[in-house]
Coordinates of C-alpha atoms in Angstrom, one line a residue:
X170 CA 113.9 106.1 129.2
X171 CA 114.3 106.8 125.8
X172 CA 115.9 110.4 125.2
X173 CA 116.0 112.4 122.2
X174 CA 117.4 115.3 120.5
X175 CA 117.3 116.2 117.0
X176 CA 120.1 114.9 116.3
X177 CA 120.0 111.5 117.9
X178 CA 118.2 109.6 120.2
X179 CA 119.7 107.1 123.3
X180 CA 118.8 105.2 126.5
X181 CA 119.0 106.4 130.1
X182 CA 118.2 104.9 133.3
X183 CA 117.9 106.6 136.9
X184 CA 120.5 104.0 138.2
X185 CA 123.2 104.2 135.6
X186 CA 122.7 107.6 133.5
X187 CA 123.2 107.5 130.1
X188 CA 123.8 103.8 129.2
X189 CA 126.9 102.5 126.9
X190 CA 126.6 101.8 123.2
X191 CA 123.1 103.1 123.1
X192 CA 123.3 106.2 121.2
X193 CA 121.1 105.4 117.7
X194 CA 119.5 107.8 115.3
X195 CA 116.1 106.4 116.2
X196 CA 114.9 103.5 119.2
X197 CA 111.8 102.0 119.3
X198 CA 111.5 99.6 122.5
X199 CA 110.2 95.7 121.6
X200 CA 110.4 94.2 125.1
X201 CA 111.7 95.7 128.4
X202 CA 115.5 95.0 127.8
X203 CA 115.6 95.1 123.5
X204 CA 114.9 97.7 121.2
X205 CA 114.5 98.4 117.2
X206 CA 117.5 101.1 116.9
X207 CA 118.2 102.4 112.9
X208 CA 121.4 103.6 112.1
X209 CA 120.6 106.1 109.0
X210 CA 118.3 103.9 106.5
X211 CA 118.8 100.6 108.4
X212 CA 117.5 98.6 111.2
X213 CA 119.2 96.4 114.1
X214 CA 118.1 95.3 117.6
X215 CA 120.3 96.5 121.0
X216 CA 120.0 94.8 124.4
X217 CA 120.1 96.9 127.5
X218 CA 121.4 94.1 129.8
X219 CA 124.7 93.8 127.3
X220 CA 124.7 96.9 126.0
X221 CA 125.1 95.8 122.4
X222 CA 123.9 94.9 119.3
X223 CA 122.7 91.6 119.2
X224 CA 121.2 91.7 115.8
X225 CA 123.2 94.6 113.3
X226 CA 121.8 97.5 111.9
X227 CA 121.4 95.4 108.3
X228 CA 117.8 95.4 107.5
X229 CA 115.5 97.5 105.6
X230 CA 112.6 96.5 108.1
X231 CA 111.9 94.5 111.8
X232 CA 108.6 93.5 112.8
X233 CA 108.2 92.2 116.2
X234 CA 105.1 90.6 117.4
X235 CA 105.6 89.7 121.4
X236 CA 107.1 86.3 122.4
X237 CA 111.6 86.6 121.6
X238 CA 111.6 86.6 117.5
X239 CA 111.7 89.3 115.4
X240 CA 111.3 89.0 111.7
X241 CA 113.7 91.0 109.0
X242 CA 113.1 92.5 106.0
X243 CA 116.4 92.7 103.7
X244 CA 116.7 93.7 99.8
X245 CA 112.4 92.7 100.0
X246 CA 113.2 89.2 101.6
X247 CA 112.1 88.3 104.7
X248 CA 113.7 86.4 107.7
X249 CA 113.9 85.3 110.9
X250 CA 115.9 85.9 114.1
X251 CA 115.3 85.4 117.8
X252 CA 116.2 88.0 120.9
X253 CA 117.6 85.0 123.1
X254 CA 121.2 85.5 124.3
X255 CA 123.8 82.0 123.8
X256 CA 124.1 82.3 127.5
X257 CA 120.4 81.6 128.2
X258 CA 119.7 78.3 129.6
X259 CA 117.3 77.5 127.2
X260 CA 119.2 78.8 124.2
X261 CA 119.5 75.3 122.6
X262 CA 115.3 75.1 122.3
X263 CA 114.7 79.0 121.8
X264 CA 116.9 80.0 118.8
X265 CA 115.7 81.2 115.8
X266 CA 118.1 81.8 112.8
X267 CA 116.2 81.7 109.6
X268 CA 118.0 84.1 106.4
X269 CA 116.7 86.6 104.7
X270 CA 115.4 84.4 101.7
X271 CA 112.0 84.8 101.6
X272 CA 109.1 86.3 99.8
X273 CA 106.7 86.5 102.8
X274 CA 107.7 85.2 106.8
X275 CA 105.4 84.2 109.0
X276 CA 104.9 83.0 112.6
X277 CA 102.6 80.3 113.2
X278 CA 102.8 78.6 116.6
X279 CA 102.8 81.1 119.5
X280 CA 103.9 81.2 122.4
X281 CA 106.6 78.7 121.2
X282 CA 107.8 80.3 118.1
X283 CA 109.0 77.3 116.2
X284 CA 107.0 77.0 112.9
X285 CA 107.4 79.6 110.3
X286 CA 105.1 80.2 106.9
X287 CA 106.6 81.1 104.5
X288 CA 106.9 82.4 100.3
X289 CA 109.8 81.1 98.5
X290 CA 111.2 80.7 95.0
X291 CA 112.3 78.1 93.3
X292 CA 112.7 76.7 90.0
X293 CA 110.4 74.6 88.4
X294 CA 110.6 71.5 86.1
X295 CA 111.3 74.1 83.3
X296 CA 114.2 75.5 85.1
X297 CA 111.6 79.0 85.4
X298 CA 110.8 80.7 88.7
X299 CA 108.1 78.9 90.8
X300 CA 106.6 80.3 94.0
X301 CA 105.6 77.9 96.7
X302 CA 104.1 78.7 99.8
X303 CA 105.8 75.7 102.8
X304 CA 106.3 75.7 106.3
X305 CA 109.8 75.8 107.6
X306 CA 111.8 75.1 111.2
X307 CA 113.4 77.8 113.4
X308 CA 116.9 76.6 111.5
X309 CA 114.9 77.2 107.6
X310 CA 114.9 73.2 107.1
X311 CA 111.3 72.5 105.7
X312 CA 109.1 70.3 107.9
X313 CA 106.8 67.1 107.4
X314 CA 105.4 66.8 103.8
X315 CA 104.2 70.0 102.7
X316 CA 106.4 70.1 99.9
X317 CA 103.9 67.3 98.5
X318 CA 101.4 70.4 98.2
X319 CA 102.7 73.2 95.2
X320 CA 99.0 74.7 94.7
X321 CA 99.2 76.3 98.4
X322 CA 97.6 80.0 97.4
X323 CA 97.7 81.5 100.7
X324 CA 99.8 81.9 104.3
X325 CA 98.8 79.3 107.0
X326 CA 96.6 79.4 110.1
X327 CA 98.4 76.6 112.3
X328 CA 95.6 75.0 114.6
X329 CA 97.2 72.0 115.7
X330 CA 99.5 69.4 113.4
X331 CA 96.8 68.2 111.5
X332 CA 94.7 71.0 110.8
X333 CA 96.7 73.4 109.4
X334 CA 94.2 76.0 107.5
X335 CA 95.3 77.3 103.7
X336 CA 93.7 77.8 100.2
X337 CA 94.4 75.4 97.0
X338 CA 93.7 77.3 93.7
X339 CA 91.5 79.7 96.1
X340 CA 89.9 77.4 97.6
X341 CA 90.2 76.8 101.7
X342 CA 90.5 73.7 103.6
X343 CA 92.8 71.9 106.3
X344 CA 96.2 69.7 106.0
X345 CA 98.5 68.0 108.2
X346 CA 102.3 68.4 108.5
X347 CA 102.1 64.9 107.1
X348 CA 101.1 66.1 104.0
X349 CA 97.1 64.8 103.9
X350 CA 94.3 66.7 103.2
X351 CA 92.1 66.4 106.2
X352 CA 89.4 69.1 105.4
X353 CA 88.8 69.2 101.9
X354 CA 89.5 72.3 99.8
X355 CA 86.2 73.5 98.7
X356 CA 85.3 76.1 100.7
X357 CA 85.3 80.0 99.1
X358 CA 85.6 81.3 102.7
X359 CA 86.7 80.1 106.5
X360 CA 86.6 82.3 109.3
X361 CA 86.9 81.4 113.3
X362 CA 83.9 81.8 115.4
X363 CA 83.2 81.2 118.9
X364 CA 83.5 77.9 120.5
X365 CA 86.5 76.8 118.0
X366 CA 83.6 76.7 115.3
X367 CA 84.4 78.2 112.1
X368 CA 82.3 79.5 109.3
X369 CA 82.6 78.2 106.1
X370 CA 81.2 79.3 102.4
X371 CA 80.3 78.0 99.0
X372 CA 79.0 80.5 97.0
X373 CA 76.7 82.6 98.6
X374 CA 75.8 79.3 101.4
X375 CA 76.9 79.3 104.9
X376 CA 77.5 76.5 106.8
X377 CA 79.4 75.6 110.4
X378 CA 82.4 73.1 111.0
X379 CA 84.1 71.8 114.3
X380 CA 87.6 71.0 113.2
X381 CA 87.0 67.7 115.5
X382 CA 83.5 66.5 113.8
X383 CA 83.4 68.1 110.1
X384 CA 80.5 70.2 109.2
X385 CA 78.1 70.3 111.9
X386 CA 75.9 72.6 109.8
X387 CA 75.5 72.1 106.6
X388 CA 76.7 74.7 104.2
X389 CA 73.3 75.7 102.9
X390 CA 72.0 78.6 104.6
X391 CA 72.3 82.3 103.4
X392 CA 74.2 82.9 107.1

């Protein structure tokens, strides 16, 4: 249980009472032994089974969507940690430690939380500030070639290795970690359907495309 007063809020089971170390000025629960705790303006993530911190009350924001990562807002940069313990027996394949460095975080493979989109900043040819969109490992390193791509307009949809959906210059198509184009980029819109189809525009035409066989309707029809 989660109990509050108005001064504080803490955690309390039947077996054990009030439970050690758990004493916050506000607990939201994430999973059923780790919780989003702030201490006055900032934000860290306590374990019920340690009875500790395991990520400090550092960050401005923590988003958790399911699975054992949570992502970290700091100073308006964004970064990555995961809930897994060092002791875990899978420790070594689960961990997550990405800094607070980013523009924009965010996770594409699910359930296994190993591929990350994100915004950074670098400088460019004329030593001025450049933002990139890449896709980056569970330690920040970046992965396969996407660095060959600097037009990248939008986050990624992750499909599979080589179909990786994103815009160029606006417009939407697929690549591969390997850094080839393997849709072209000249749709204006690309939605999911049913039956792993996805919708596809050009101007005011509609069309159909199977990420296996291309456009298996043309892109002609009003919808």
């Amino acid at each position: 249980f989660i109990l509050r007063s108005e001064n504080y809020e803490e955690l309390f089971s039947i077996e054990e009472g009030t439970i050690n170390n758990s004493r916050f000025d506000q607990i939201s629960q994430l999973t059923d032994i780790s919780y989003a705790v702030r201490k006055g303006n900032l934000w860290g993530v306590y374990r019920r089974d340690v009875k500790e911190l395991v990520i400090p009350c550092q960050y401005d924001e923590i988003i958790f969507e399911g699975g054992h990562v949570v992502q970290l807002k700091k100073d308006n940069l964004w970064g990555a940690k995961s809930l897994v313990l060092p002791s875990h027996i899978f420790y070594e394949a689960l961990n997550v430690d990405i800094p607070t460095q980013y523009l924009e975080i965010k996770t594409l493979t699910h359930p296994f939380e190993s591929l990350f989109g994100v915004l950074l900043v670098e400088k460019n040819y004329d030593n001025k500030d450049r933002k990139r969109y890449t896709i980056i490992d569970e330690y920040a390193n970046e992965v396969g070639k996407i660095y060959k791509f600097r037009d990248i307009s939008s986050q990624f949809t992750y499909y599979r290795p080589d179909r990786i959906l994103c815009s160029i210059k606006d417009k939407f198509g697929f690549i591969g970690l390997d850094g080839f184009v393997t849709i072209p980029f000249k749709y204006d819109e690309v939605y999911e359907g049913k039956n792993g189809l996805f919708h596809i525009r050009i101007g005011e035409s509609w069309g159909l495309l199977s990420l296996d066989k291309g456009e298996i309707v043309p892109v002609k029809y009003l919808y």
